[in-house]
PDB file of C-alpha atoms in Angstrom:
ATOM      1  CA  MET G   3       0.290  -0.377   0.216  1.00  0.00           C
ATOM      2  CA  THR G   4       2.752   2.569  -1.210  1.00  0.00           C
ATOM      3  CA  TRP G   5       0.429   4.522  -3.158  1.00  0.00           C
ATOM      4  CA  HIS G   6      -1.318   5.998   0.445  1.00  0.00           C
ATOM      5  CA  ARG G   7       2.700   7.953   0.710  1.00  0.00           C
ATOM      6  CA  GLN G   8       0.982   9.785  -2.778  1.00  0.00           C
ATOM      7  CA  ALA G   9      -2.636  10.778  -1.370  1.00  0.00           C
ATOM      8  CA  THR G  10      -3.255  14.359  -1.488  1.00  0.00           C
ATOM      9  CA  CYS G  11      -5.307  14.341   1.821  1.00  0.00           C
ATOM     10  CA  LEU G  12      -1.996  13.005   3.717  1.00  0.00           C
ATOM     11  CA  SER G  13      -2.273  17.138   4.781  1.00  0.00           C
ATOM     12  CA  ALA G  14      -6.249  17.167   6.033  1.00  0.00           C
ATOM     13  CA  ASP G  15      -7.465  17.502   8.768  1.00  0.00           C
ATOM     14  CA  PRO G  16      -8.352  13.080   8.867  1.00  0.00           C
ATOM     15  CA  GLU G  17     -11.923  13.978  10.671  1.00  0.00           C
ATOM     16  CA  LEU G  18     -12.742  15.756   7.371  1.00  0.00           C
ATOM     17  CA  PHE G  19     -13.079  12.365   5.243  1.00  0.00           C
ATOM     18  CA  PHE G  20     -14.983  11.243   8.439  1.00  0.00           C
ATOM     19  CA  PRO G  21     -18.424  12.604   8.736  1.00  0.00           C
ATOM     20  CA  ASN G  22     -20.677  12.794  10.925  1.00  0.00           C
ATOM     21  CA  GLY G  23     -24.058  12.238  10.550  1.00  0.00           C
ATOM     22  CA  GLY G  24     -27.168  12.924   7.938  1.00  0.00           C
ATOM     23  CA  THR G  25     -27.688  16.420   8.299  1.00  0.00           C
ATOM     24  CA  GLY G  26     -26.667  19.021   5.478  1.00  0.00           C
ATOM     25  CA  ASP G  27     -24.042  19.313   7.281  1.00  0.00           C
ATOM     26  CA  HIS G  28     -22.093  16.175   6.546  1.00  0.00           C
ATOM     27  CA  ALA G  29     -23.008  16.596   3.077  1.00  0.00           C
ATOM     28  CA  ARG G  30     -21.152  19.706   2.961  1.00  0.00           C
ATOM     29  CA  GLN G  31     -18.463  17.618   4.410  1.00  0.00           C
ATOM     30  CA  ALA G  32     -18.499  14.994   2.233  1.00  0.00           C
ATOM     31  CA  ALA G  33     -18.545  16.954  -0.649  1.00  0.00           C
ATOM     32  CA  VAL G  34     -15.909  19.416   0.479  1.00  0.00           C
ATOM     33  CA  ALA G  35     -13.750  15.748   1.231  1.00  0.00           C
ATOM     34  CA  LYS G  36     -14.831  14.641  -2.453  1.00  0.00           C
ATOM     35  CA  ARG G  37     -13.211  18.004  -3.587  1.00  0.00           C
ATOM     36  CA  VAL G  38      -9.808  16.953  -1.935  1.00  0.00           C
ATOM     37  CA  CYS G  39     -10.293  13.404  -3.555  1.00  0.00           C
ATOM     38  CA  MET G  40     -10.596  14.477  -6.873  1.00  0.00           C
ATOM     39  CA  SER G  41      -7.111  15.913  -7.181  1.00  0.00           C
ATOM     40  CA  CYS G  42      -5.311  13.449  -6.265  1.00  0.00           C
ATOM     41  CA  PRO G  43      -2.581  11.245  -7.778  1.00  0.00           C
ATOM     42  CA  VAL G  44      -3.849   7.927  -6.339  1.00  0.00           C
ATOM     43  CA  ARG G  45      -7.718   8.355  -6.186  1.00  0.00           C
ATOM     44  CA  VAL G  46      -8.307   5.637  -7.895  1.00  0.00           C
ATOM     45  CA  ALA G  47      -6.119   3.053  -5.925  1.00  0.00           C
ATOM     46  CA  CYS G  48      -7.722   4.812  -2.694  1.00  0.00           C
ATOM     47  CA  LEU G  49     -10.842   3.438  -4.391  1.00  0.00           C
ATOM     48  CA  GLU G  50      -9.792   0.307  -5.415  1.00  0.00           C
ATOM     49  CA  PHE G  51      -8.887  -0.230  -1.698  1.00  0.00           C
ATOM     50  CA  ALA G  52     -11.387   0.835  -0.135  1.00  0.00           C
ATOM     51  CA  LEU G  53     -13.652  -1.390  -2.256  1.00  0.00           C
ATOM     52  CA  GLU G  54     -11.703  -4.560  -1.896  1.00  0.00           C
ATOM     53  CA  SER G  55     -10.927  -4.208   1.391  1.00  0.00           C
ATOM     54  CA  ARG G  56     -14.804  -3.425   2.404  1.00  0.00           C
ATOM     55  CA  GLN G  57     -14.179   0.085   4.047  1.00  0.00           C
ATOM     56  CA  ASP G  58     -17.263   0.367   5.442  1.00  0.00           C
ATOM     57  CA  PHE G  59     -16.916   4.625   6.358  1.00  0.00           C
ATOM     58  CA  GLY G  60     -15.681   7.922   4.773  1.00  0.00           C
ATOM     59  CA  VAL G  61     -14.559   8.736   2.094  1.00  0.00           C
ATOM     60  CA  TRP G  62     -12.489   6.580  -0.179  1.00  0.00           C
ATOM     61  CA  GLY G  63     -11.047   7.729  -3.296  1.00  0.00           C
ATOM     62  CA  GLY G  64     -13.897  10.026  -3.994  1.00  0.00           C
ATOM     63  CA  LEU G  65     -16.916   8.407  -3.558  1.00  0.00           C
ATOM     64  CA  THR G  66     -18.838   7.687   0.231  1.00  0.00           C
ATOM     65  CA  GLU G  67     -19.601   4.722   1.602  1.00  0.00           C
ATOM     66  CA  GLU G  68     -23.000   4.888  -0.031  1.00  0.00           C
ATOM     67  CA  GLU G  69     -21.761   5.535  -3.528  1.00  0.00           C
ATOM     68  CA  ARG G  70     -19.026   2.424  -2.770  1.00  0.00           C
ATOM     69  CA  ARG G  71     -21.801   0.549  -1.639  1.00  0.00           C
ATOM     70  CA  SER G  72     -24.142   0.755  -5.064  1.00  0.00           C
ATOM     71  CA  LEU G  73     -20.700   0.983  -7.443  1.00  0.00           C
ATOM     72  CA  ARG G  74     -19.791  -2.729  -5.583  1.00  0.00           C
ATOM     73  CA  ARG G  75     -23.347  -4.498  -6.594  1.00  0.00           C
ATOM     74  CA  SER G  76     -23.005  -2.781  -9.631  1.00  0.00           C
ATOM     75  CA  ARG G  77     -19.421  -4.598 -10.721  1.00  0.00           C
ATOM     76  CA  GLN G  78     -20.872  -7.663  -9.234  1.00  0.00           C
ATOM     77  CA  ARG G  79     -24.432  -7.438 -11.042  1.00  0.00           C
ATOM     78  CA  LYS G  80     -22.207  -7.146 -14.165  1.00  0.00           C
ATOM     79  CA  ALA G  81     -19.673  -9.755 -13.213  1.00  0.00           C
ATOM     80  CA  ARG G  82     -22.886 -11.949 -12.609  1.00  0.00           C
ATOM     81  CA  ARG G  83     -23.892 -11.401 -16.596  1.00  0.00           C
ATOM     82  CA  LEU G  84     -20.141 -11.985 -17.753  1.00  0.00           C
ATOM     83  CA  ALA G  85     -20.010 -15.380 -15.555  1.00  0.00           C
ATOM     84  CA  ALA G  86     -23.440 -16.279 -17.835  1.00  0.00           C
ATOM     85  CA  ALA G  87     -22.305 -15.703 -20.823  1.00  0.00           C
ATOM     86  CA  ARG G  88     -19.890 -17.787 -20.613  1.00  0.00           C
ATOM     87  CA  SER G  89     -21.059 -20.356 -19.347  1.00  0.00           C
ATOM     88  CA  ALA G  90     -24.397 -19.964 -21.980  1.00  0.00           C
TER      89      ALA G  90
END
């Protein structure tokens, strides 16, 4: 996991990436964290790490936990479709 040494978030407050609650403040904080991620040179590696290790909390690779769950489900559906097509 050497990619993390190049992460833009190293210079930011770690709490920024773990917003609490479901209020407007939560959404605003998540949006700020996601903006930091979008300029990060290792965003994709961070996101893949979060997906593979099933990080349940926080903003990783520019996605919130809900967005990562959705992406994970989408990838699983695609993998099932590809597997079904190969076996047909």
